[in-house]
Amino acid sequence: MVATYVSTLLLSAGALVSAAPARVEDRAASCTFKDVASIDKSCTDIVLDSISVPAGQTLDLTKLKDNTKVTFKGTTSFGYKEWKGPLISVSGTKITVTGASGHVIDGNGAKWWDGKGSNGGKTKPKFFYAHSLKQSTISNLNVKNTPVQGFSINTVTDLVVDHITIDNSAGDVTNGGHNTDAFDVGSSTGVTISNANIKNQDDCLAINSGKDIHFIGGTCSGGHGLSIGSVGGRSDNTVDGVVIENSSISNSDNGVRIKTVSGATGAVNNVTYKDITLSNIAKYGVIIQQDYENGSPTGKPTNGVPITKLTLDGVKGSVTSKAAPVQILCGSGSCSDWTWKGVSVTGGEKSSKCQNVPSVASC
Ligand SMILES: *[C@@H]1O[C@H](CO)[C@@H](O)[C@H](O)[C@H]1NC(C)=O
Ligand SMILES: *[C@@H]1O[C@H](CO)[C@@H](O)[C@H](O)[C@H]1NC(C)=O
């Protein structure tokens, strides 16, 4: 392959200037690529400058060399095709993915948006696979208009996701954007998502399985809230050790949400929601349900996915007049060892559907 990257040798003042040409292996060399075909993964400091990804192709950043840094620069855009994606995929160990000042990664979602999300209509590409990353950081990315789900974080260990902005608010205009989850987390250990700023039309966060997951300092608007679940019916059905704190949820269907799948088995243990602010919530301020089925909850909670050691500490704010501040549907004996303090959600109408509510909680 003809290398079309531009190598840059960064020399500190007073350094000896060597006559040897810069090689991609040099730690100080960065390589700038302007099209997908030229990307050379042997470089460990990759700059993606204003890349237009051809329709139906993944911007493939998998199996990067250890310690590779990837920087998005300018506008990254994607051609239109009906396919499952992902538009971007990254894997490796000690990887850093970041964005240069002024960059935008534009998922060009409006080409796919038909109001049906992943439930029908056009086949839409998922946006970003952060799969099989180890000891890595994704930070300072400015994303807009994902066709459907945003970041899929799966089978990672020790990943920091900091200062990610996703603006899918254009998808509200025609009700076109749907199932645009910001972060879906599964089968991962040690994930911290901090300072996210999300405008979307589905979960701001959805944790299906995993251990030691933190979501801190997030701002979520327009979507379905900060969710655990749905849990059950997948290959991995255990959520253990989650802290969601110092975050706000506004203009959304739900605030705090835990949904376990009707009739399924699994476990949700040691989950804490702390210092969460709700405003203008349209359906439920806090919803904990063990009767979940995509589209239509059964109303009959089952007890195969117990929710234990759940703490809500400082969940405050308001819901709209037609919403319920709190709704809890637990199976028989499957919600236990809960702590509730400083839970104050005002507005709306009290739910009449609560079942098997632990005594510390009120519904
Ligand atoms: C809480 O989150 C906001 C961002 O929403 C951040 O500015 C602030 O520093 C955070 N505070 C603490 C105590 O973490
Ligand atoms: C609960 O989960 C948090 C976050 O992963 C962790 O720091 C804490 O040690 C866990 N507590 C127990 C008792 O396992």
GROMACS .gro file of C-alpha atoms and ligand atoms in nm:
model
  391
    1MET     CA    1   0.000   0.000   0.000
    2VAL     CA    2   0.126   0.349  -0.076
    3ALA     CA    3   0.150   0.543   0.246
    4THR     CA    4  -0.025   0.874   0.204
    5TYR     CA    5   0.011   0.991   0.559
    6VAL     CA    6   0.201   1.302   0.647
    7SER     CA    7   0.467   1.243   0.908
    8THR     CA    8   0.560   1.513   1.147
    9LEU     CA    9   0.864   1.497   1.370
   10LEU     CA   10   0.824   1.701   1.681
   11LEU     CA   11   1.163   1.818   1.797
   12SER     CA   12   1.222   1.989   2.122
   13ALA     CA   13   1.439   2.297   2.116
   14GLY     CA   14   1.805   2.208   2.098
   15ALA     CA   15   1.744   1.852   1.981
   16LEU     CA   16   1.980   1.712   1.724
   17VAL     CA   17   1.819   1.703   1.382
   18SER     CA   18   1.872   1.361   1.239
   19ALA     CA   19   1.900   1.312   0.865
   20ALA     CA   20   1.698   0.991   0.889
   21PRO     CA   21   1.336   1.024   0.764
   22ALA     CA   22   1.063   0.997   1.023
   23ARG     CA   23   0.920   0.648   1.041
   24VAL     CA   24   0.568   0.574   1.155
   25GLU     CA   25   0.703   0.378   1.449
   26ASP     CA   26   0.866   0.689   1.591
   27ARG     CA   27   0.682   0.781   1.909
   28ALA     CA   28   0.699   1.150   1.818
   29ALA     CA   29   0.557   1.107   1.468
   30SER     CA   30   0.194   1.180   1.401
   31CYS     CA   31   0.027   1.062   1.083
   32THR     CA   32  -0.254   1.256   0.926
   33PHE     CA   33  -0.503   1.073   0.706
   34LYS     CA   34  -0.764   1.236   0.489
   35ASP     CA   35  -0.940   0.929   0.358
   36VAL     CA   36  -1.031   0.586   0.494
   37ALA     CA   37  -0.828   0.388   0.241
   38SER     CA   38  -0.500   0.546   0.346
   39ILE     CA   39  -0.528   0.483   0.719
   40ASP     CA   40  -0.216   0.298   0.836
   41LYS     CA   41  -0.272   0.129   1.172
   42SER     CA   42   0.100   0.080   1.226
   43CYS     CA   43   0.111   0.450   1.318
   44THR     CA   44   0.052   0.516   1.688
   45ASP     CA   45  -0.050   0.882   1.660
   46ILE     CA   46  -0.331   0.888   1.408
   47VAL     CA   47  -0.501   1.213   1.307
   48LEU     CA   48  -0.821   1.170   1.105
   49ASP     CA   49  -0.861   1.497   0.920
   50SER     CA   50  -1.204   1.568   0.770
   51ILE     CA   51  -1.270   1.210   0.668
   52SER     CA   52  -1.575   1.123   0.454
   53VAL     CA   53  -1.646   0.759   0.526
   54PRO     CA   54  -1.792   0.585   0.219
   55ALA     CA   55  -2.146   0.445   0.248
   56GLY     CA   56  -2.162   0.098   0.402
   57GLN     CA   57  -1.806   0.110   0.542
   58THR     CA   58  -1.687   0.114   0.901
   59LEU     CA   59  -1.420   0.361   0.999
   60ASP     CA   60  -1.215   0.067   1.122
   61LEU     CA   61  -0.991   0.149   1.415
   62THR     CA   62  -0.992  -0.201   1.559
   63LYS     CA   63  -0.681  -0.388   1.669
   64LEU     CA   64  -0.478  -0.072   1.702
   65LYS     CA   65  -0.126  -0.101   1.836
   66ASP     CA   66  -0.092  -0.059   2.212
   67ASN     CA   67  -0.073   0.307   2.322
   68THR     CA   68  -0.220   0.441   1.998
   69LYS     CA   69  -0.374   0.787   2.003
   70VAL     CA   70  -0.651   0.872   1.756
   71THR     CA   71  -0.757   1.234   1.706
   72PHE     CA   72  -1.065   1.336   1.510
   73LYS     CA   73  -1.012   1.668   1.335
   74GLY     CA   74  -1.242   1.875   1.114
   75THR     CA   75  -1.576   1.722   1.015
   76THR     CA   76  -1.607   1.345   0.995
   77SER     CA   77  -1.906   1.240   0.783
   78PHE     CA   78  -2.067   0.919   0.656
   79GLY     CA   79  -2.228   0.816   0.328
   80TYR     CA   80  -2.582   0.681   0.324
   81LYS     CA   81  -2.669   0.315   0.298
   82GLU     CA   82  -2.919   0.093   0.480
   83TRP     CA   83  -2.698  -0.134   0.687
   84LYS     CA   84  -2.632  -0.223   1.050
   85GLY     CA   85  -2.296  -0.046   1.085
   86PRO     CA   86  -2.115   0.040   1.297
   87LEU     CA   87  -1.999   0.366   1.145
   88ILE     CA   88  -1.691   0.366   1.373
   89SER     CA   89  -1.524   0.078   1.558
   90VAL     CA   90  -1.227   0.102   1.796
   91SER     CA   91  -1.043  -0.170   1.987
   92GLY     CA   92  -0.706  -0.216   2.152
   93THR     CA   93  -0.513  -0.163   2.473
   94LYS     CA   94  -0.413   0.174   2.623
   95ILE     CA   95  -0.589   0.352   2.338
   96THR     CA   96  -0.669   0.724   2.354
   97VAL     CA   97  -0.942   0.859   2.129
   98THR     CA   98  -1.001   1.232   2.132
   99GLY     CA   99  -1.114   1.527   1.922
  100ALA     CA  100  -0.927   1.838   1.813
  101SER     CA  101  -1.075   2.178   1.886
  102GLY     CA  102  -1.361   2.258   1.650
  103HIS     CA  103  -1.409   1.904   1.525
  104VAL     CA  104  -1.747   1.736   1.477
  105ILE     CA  105  -1.836   1.375   1.405
  106ASP     CA  106  -2.160   1.403   1.213
  107GLY     CA  107  -2.356   1.077   1.192
  108ASN     CA  108  -2.576   1.235   0.923
  109GLY     CA  109  -2.871   1.070   1.100
  110ALA     CA  110  -3.145   1.261   0.917
  111LYS     CA  111  -3.085   1.041   0.610
  112TRP     CA  112  -3.206   0.740   0.812
  113TRP     CA  113  -3.449   0.892   1.059
  114ASP     CA  114  -3.800   0.761   1.002
  115GLY     CA  115  -3.933   0.758   1.358
  116LYS     CA  116  -3.892   0.379   1.385
  117GLY     CA  117  -3.538   0.352   1.518
  118SER     CA  118  -3.425  -0.008   1.547
  119ASN     CA  119  -3.782  -0.140   1.556
  120GLY     CA  120  -3.844  -0.115   1.183
  121GLY     CA  121  -3.831   0.103   0.875
  122LYS     CA  122  -3.488   0.165   0.730
  123THR     CA  123  -3.200  -0.048   0.853
  124LYS     CA  124  -2.986   0.201   1.042
  125PRO     CA  125  -2.616   0.179   1.126
  126LYS     CA  126  -2.510   0.188   1.489
  127PHE     CA  127  -2.270   0.470   1.550
  128PHE     CA  128  -1.964   0.377   1.758
  129TYR     CA  129  -1.843   0.038   1.882
  130ALA     CA  130  -1.609   0.070   2.178
  131HIS     CA  131  -1.564  -0.306   2.210
  132SER     CA  132  -1.275  -0.502   2.362
  133LEU     CA  133  -1.091  -0.189   2.474
  134LYS     CA  134  -0.859  -0.225   2.771
  135GLN     CA  135  -0.720   0.058   2.990
  136SER     CA  136  -0.834   0.315   2.739
  137THR     CA  137  -0.981   0.665   2.724
  138ILE     CA  138  -1.231   0.823   2.489
  139SER     CA  139  -1.262   1.194   2.555
  140ASN     CA  140  -1.369   1.530   2.419
  141LEU     CA  141  -1.571   1.406   2.124
  142ASN     CA  142  -1.834   1.627   1.969
  143VAL     CA  143  -2.098   1.408   1.804
  144LYS     CA  144  -2.421   1.495   1.633
  145ASN     CA  145  -2.708   1.315   1.465
  146THR     CA  146  -2.649   0.944   1.520
  147PRO     CA  147  -2.879   0.736   1.292
  148VAL     CA  148  -2.979   0.511   1.586
  149GLN     CA  149  -2.785   0.399   1.899
  150GLY     CA  150  -2.469   0.599   1.983
  151PHE     CA  151  -2.186   0.442   2.184
  152SER     CA  152  -2.192   0.067   2.234
  153ILE     CA  153  -1.951  -0.010   2.518
  154ASN     CA  154  -1.906  -0.386   2.536
  155THR     CA  155  -1.647  -0.632   2.665
  156VAL     CA  156  -1.419  -0.353   2.785
  157THR     CA  157  -1.207  -0.333   3.098
  158ASP     CA  158  -1.103   0.000   3.251
  159LEU     CA  159  -1.244   0.251   3.007
  160VAL     CA  160  -1.285   0.624   3.077
  161VAL     CA  161  -1.533   0.810   2.858
  162ASP     CA  162  -1.507   1.179   2.941
  163HIS     CA  163  -1.665   1.496   2.804
  164ILE     CA  164  -1.865   1.341   2.523
  165THR     CA  165  -2.126   1.565   2.367
  166ILE     CA  166  -2.401   1.410   2.158
  167ASP     CA  167  -2.653   1.646   2.004
  168ASN     CA  168  -2.935   1.458   1.835
  169SER     CA  169  -3.186   1.735   1.898
  170ALA     CA  170  -3.241   1.773   1.522
  171GLY     CA  171  -3.411   1.431   1.549
  172ASP     CA  172  -3.690   1.585   1.759
  173VAL     CA  173  -3.814   1.816   1.486
  174THR     CA  174  -4.003   1.558   1.280
  175ASN     CA  175  -4.003   1.292   1.554
  176GLY     CA  176  -3.757   1.118   1.323
  177GLY     CA  177  -3.486   1.028   1.574
  178HIS     CA  178  -3.571   0.710   1.770
  179ASN     CA  179  -3.373   0.457   1.977
  180THR     CA  180  -3.081   0.698   1.980
  181ASP     CA  181  -2.941   0.567   2.312
  182ALA     CA  182  -2.630   0.763   2.403
  183PHE     CA  183  -2.437   0.492   2.592
  184ASP     CA  184  -2.524   0.122   2.597
  185VAL     CA  185  -2.301  -0.071   2.836
  186GLY     CA  186  -2.272  -0.450   2.849
  187SER     CA  187  -2.035  -0.722   2.971
  188SER     CA  188  -1.777  -0.469   3.087
  189THR     CA  189  -1.575  -0.413   3.404
  190GLY     CA  190  -1.456  -0.070   3.513
  191VAL     CA  191  -1.627   0.196   3.302
  192THR     CA  192  -1.643   0.564   3.399
  193ILE     CA  193  -1.854   0.796   3.188
  194SER     CA  194  -1.802   1.153   3.313
  195ASN     CA  195  -1.928   1.494   3.207
  196ALA     CA  196  -2.142   1.371   2.920
  197ASN     CA  197  -2.378   1.620   2.760
  198ILE     CA  198  -2.656   1.439   2.576
  199LYS     CA  199  -2.959   1.546   2.375
  200ASN     CA  200  -3.130   1.240   2.229
  201GLN     CA  201  -3.451   1.034   2.201
  202ASP     CA  202  -3.382   0.722   2.410
  203ASP     CA  203  -3.180   0.620   2.715
  204CYS     CA  204  -2.901   0.858   2.810
  205LEU     CA  205  -2.737   0.553   2.967
  206ALA     CA  206  -2.850   0.189   2.950
  207ILE     CA  207  -2.652  -0.072   3.140
  208ASN     CA  208  -2.753  -0.424   3.037
  209SER     CA  209  -2.477  -0.602   3.227
  210GLY     CA  210  -2.138  -0.528   3.378
  211LYS     CA  211  -1.948  -0.455   3.694
  212ASP     CA  212  -1.806  -0.137   3.845
  213ILE     CA  213  -1.975   0.117   3.617
  214HIS     CA  214  -1.976   0.489   3.703
  215PHE     CA  215  -2.170   0.774   3.541
  216ILE     CA  216  -2.080   1.114   3.685
  217GLY     CA  217  -2.163   1.475   3.608
  218GLY     CA  218  -2.391   1.397   3.315
  219THR     CA  219  -2.649   1.625   3.159
  220CYS     CA  220  -2.927   1.441   2.977
  221SER     CA  221  -3.211   1.596   2.782
  222GLY     CA  222  -3.485   1.478   2.549
  223GLY     CA  223  -3.455   1.104   2.605
  224HIS     CA  224  -3.566   0.821   2.831
  225GLY     CA  225  -3.347   0.876   3.137
  226LEU     CA  226  -3.062   0.704   3.319
  227SER     CA  227  -3.136   0.334   3.297
  228ILE     CA  228  -3.022   0.003   3.424
  229GLY     CA  229  -3.154  -0.248   3.175
  230SER     CA  230  -3.320  -0.393   3.028
  231VAL     CA  231  -3.162  -0.680   3.222
  232GLY     CA  232  -3.248  -1.038   3.126
  233GLY     CA  233  -3.269  -1.247   2.813
  234ARG     CA  234  -2.913  -1.182   2.694
  235SER     CA  235  -2.601  -1.398   2.737
  236ASP     CA  236  -2.489  -1.179   3.031
  237ASN     CA  237  -2.760  -1.078   3.275
  238THR     CA  238  -2.577  -0.949   3.581
  239VAL     CA  239  -2.535  -0.584   3.677
  240ASP     CA  240  -2.322  -0.548   3.990
  241GLY     CA  241  -2.173  -0.224   4.125
  242VAL     CA  242  -2.305   0.091   3.958
  243VAL     CA  243  -2.281   0.451   4.077
  244ILE     CA  244  -2.475   0.719   3.890
  245GLU     CA  245  -2.423   1.059   4.049
  246ASN     CA  246  -2.430   1.435   4.018
  247SER     CA  247  -2.636   1.426   3.700
  248SER     CA  248  -2.943   1.597   3.564
  249ILE     CA  249  -3.223   1.468   3.344
  250SER     CA  250  -3.463   1.709   3.180
  251ASN     CA  251  -3.735   1.705   2.915
  252SER     CA  252  -3.732   1.326   2.917
  253ASP     CA  253  -3.984   1.042   2.944
  254ASN     CA  254  -3.821   0.902   3.260
  255GLY     CA  255  -3.561   1.005   3.515
  256VAL     CA  256  -3.424   0.712   3.713
  257ARG     CA  257  -3.513   0.379   3.557
  258ILE     CA  258  -3.445   0.011   3.627
  259LYS     CA  259  -3.611  -0.240   3.399
  260THR     CA  260  -3.577  -0.615   3.426
  261VAL     CA  261  -3.728  -0.845   3.167
  262SER     CA  262  -4.047  -1.032   3.246
  263GLY     CA  263  -3.987  -1.402   3.306
  264ALA     CA  264  -3.607  -1.374   3.266
  265THR     CA  265  -3.326  -1.455   3.512
  266GLY     CA  266  -3.028  -1.246   3.622
  267ALA     CA  267  -2.935  -0.998   3.895
  268VAL     CA  268  -2.914  -0.626   3.963
  269ASN     CA  269  -2.707  -0.562   4.275
  270ASN     CA  270  -2.539  -0.265   4.444
  271VAL     CA  271  -2.671   0.020   4.231
  272THR     CA  272  -2.658   0.376   4.365
  273TYR     CA  273  -2.823   0.687   4.222
  274LYS     CA  274  -2.694   0.991   4.412
  275ASP     CA  275  -2.762   1.362   4.363
  276ILE     CA  276  -2.984   1.336   4.056
  277THR     CA  277  -3.193   1.633   3.945
  278LEU     CA  278  -3.510   1.581   3.742
  279SER     CA  279  -3.711   1.838   3.550
  280ASN     CA  280  -4.001   1.823   3.305
  281ILE     CA  281  -4.025   1.442   3.314
  282ALA     CA  282  -4.322   1.323   3.105
  283LYS     CA  283  -4.388   0.965   3.225
  284TYR     CA  284  -4.210   0.854   3.542
  285GLY     CA  285  -3.967   1.039   3.772
  286VAL     CA  286  -3.847   0.709   3.917
  287ILE     CA  287  -3.955   0.382   3.753
  288ILE     CA  288  -3.842   0.044   3.875
  289GLN     CA  289  -4.011  -0.237   3.692
  290GLN     CA  290  -3.970  -0.613   3.684
  291ASP     CA  291  -4.227  -0.662   3.409
  292TYR     CA  292  -4.037  -0.521   3.113
  293GLU     CA  293  -4.092  -0.630   2.756
  294ASN     CA  294  -3.983  -0.416   2.465
  295GLY     CA  295  -4.276  -0.198   2.374
  296SER     CA  296  -4.528  -0.334   2.621
  297PRO     CA  297  -4.459  -0.407   2.986
  298THR     CA  298  -4.683  -0.688   3.108
  299GLY     CA  299  -4.798  -0.522   3.432
  300LYS     CA  300  -4.719  -0.850   3.609
  301PRO     CA  301  -4.372  -0.827   3.765
  302THR     CA  302  -4.168  -1.147   3.793
  303ASN     CA  303  -3.890  -1.223   4.041
  304GLY     CA  304  -3.615  -1.389   3.832
  305VAL     CA  305  -3.395  -1.078   3.821
  306PRO     CA  306  -3.379  -0.957   4.184
  307ILE     CA  307  -3.291  -0.592   4.248
  308THR     CA  308  -3.084  -0.586   4.567
  309LYS     CA  309  -2.882  -0.319   4.751
  310LEU     CA  310  -3.038  -0.035   4.552
  311THR     CA  311  -2.970   0.314   4.692
  312LEU     CA  312  -3.145   0.633   4.589
  313ASP     CA  313  -2.984   0.922   4.774
  314GLY     CA  314  -3.086   1.273   4.676
  315VAL     CA  315  -3.313   1.223   4.377
  316LYS     CA  316  -3.501   1.550   4.345
  317GLY     CA  317  -3.712   1.742   4.102
  318SER     CA  318  -4.041   1.745   3.923
  319VAL     CA  319  -4.252   1.567   3.668
  320THR     CA  320  -4.529   1.697   3.439
  321SER     CA  321  -4.898   1.683   3.536
  322LYS     CA  322  -4.968   1.352   3.359
  323ALA     CA  323  -4.660   1.173   3.490
  324ALA     CA  324  -4.615   0.959   3.801
  325PRO     CA  325  -4.341   1.078   4.038
  326VAL     CA  326  -4.254   0.720   4.137
  327GLN     CA  327  -4.368   0.380   4.012
  328ILE     CA  328  -4.234   0.053   4.151
  329LEU     CA  329  -4.341  -0.288   4.022
  330CYS     CA  330  -4.149  -0.558   4.202
  331GLY     CA  331  -4.203  -0.931   4.194
  332SER     CA  332  -4.266  -1.126   4.510
  333GLY     CA  333  -3.958  -1.090   4.736
  334SER     CA  334  -3.732  -0.976   4.451
  335CYS     CA  335  -3.662  -0.620   4.567
  336SER     CA  336  -3.467  -0.614   4.892
  337ASP     CA  337  -3.205  -0.434   5.097
  338TRP     CA  338  -3.288  -0.093   4.950
  339THR     CA  339  -3.188   0.247   5.090
  340TRP     CA  340  -3.392   0.559   5.009
  341LYS     CA  341  -3.304   0.900   5.142
  342GLY     CA  342  -3.370   1.247   5.014
  343VAL     CA  343  -3.601   1.124   4.739
  344SER     CA  344  -3.834   1.411   4.657
  345VAL     CA  345  -4.011   1.411   4.325
  346THR     CA  346  -4.303   1.651   4.292
  347GLY     CA  347  -4.587   1.701   4.044
  348GLY     CA  348  -4.792   1.453   3.848
  349GLU     CA  349  -5.024   1.192   3.990
  350LYS     CA  350  -4.946   0.917   4.235
  351SER     CA  351  -4.919   0.578   4.065
  352SER     CA  352  -5.189   0.323   4.147
  353LYS     CA  353  -4.993   0.035   3.997
  354CYS     CA  354  -4.713  -0.016   4.249
  355GLN     CA  355  -4.656  -0.373   4.370
  356ASN     CA  356  -4.435  -0.530   4.637
  357VAL     CA  357  -4.273  -0.197   4.728
  358PRO     CA  358  -3.990  -0.235   4.984
  359SER     CA  359  -4.087  -0.061   5.309
  360VAL     CA  360  -3.810   0.200   5.289
  361ALA     CA  361  -3.941   0.331   4.955
  362SER     CA  362  -4.262   0.512   4.888
  363CYS     CA  363  -4.471   0.492   4.579
  364LIG     C1  364  -2.130   1.792   3.887
  364LIG     O1  365  -2.150   1.788   3.746
  364LIG     C2  366  -2.133   1.914   3.682
  364LIG     C3  367  -2.160   1.891   3.534
  364LIG     O2  368  -2.294   1.858   3.518
  364LIG     C4  369  -1.991   1.964   3.704
  364LIG     O3  370  -1.979   2.092   3.647
  364LIG     C5  371  -1.961   1.971   3.852
  364LIG     O4  372  -1.825   2.003   3.870
  364LIG     C6  373  -1.989   1.837   3.919
  364LIG     N1  374  -1.973   1.847   4.063
  364LIG     C7  375  -1.914   1.753   4.134
  364LIG     C8  376  -1.907   1.779   4.281
  364LIG     O5  377  -1.870   1.651   4.084
  365LIG     C1  378  -2.070  -0.133   4.515
  365LIG     O1  379  -2.030  -0.084   4.387
  365LIG     C2  380  -1.934   0.020   4.393
  365LIG     C3  381  -1.911   0.068   4.250
  365LIG     O2  382  -1.862  -0.036   4.170
  365LIG     C4  383  -1.808  -0.029   4.459
  365LIG     O3  384  -1.716   0.077   4.472
  365LIG     C5  385  -1.841  -0.085   4.598
  365LIG     O4  386  -1.727  -0.143   4.654
  365LIG     C6  387  -1.950  -0.191   4.587
  365LIG     N1  388  -1.990  -0.234   4.721
  365LIG     C7  389  -1.986  -0.361   4.758
  365LIG     C8  390  -2.033  -0.388   4.898
  365LIG     O5  391  -1.949  -0.451   4.685
   0.00000   0.00000   0.00000
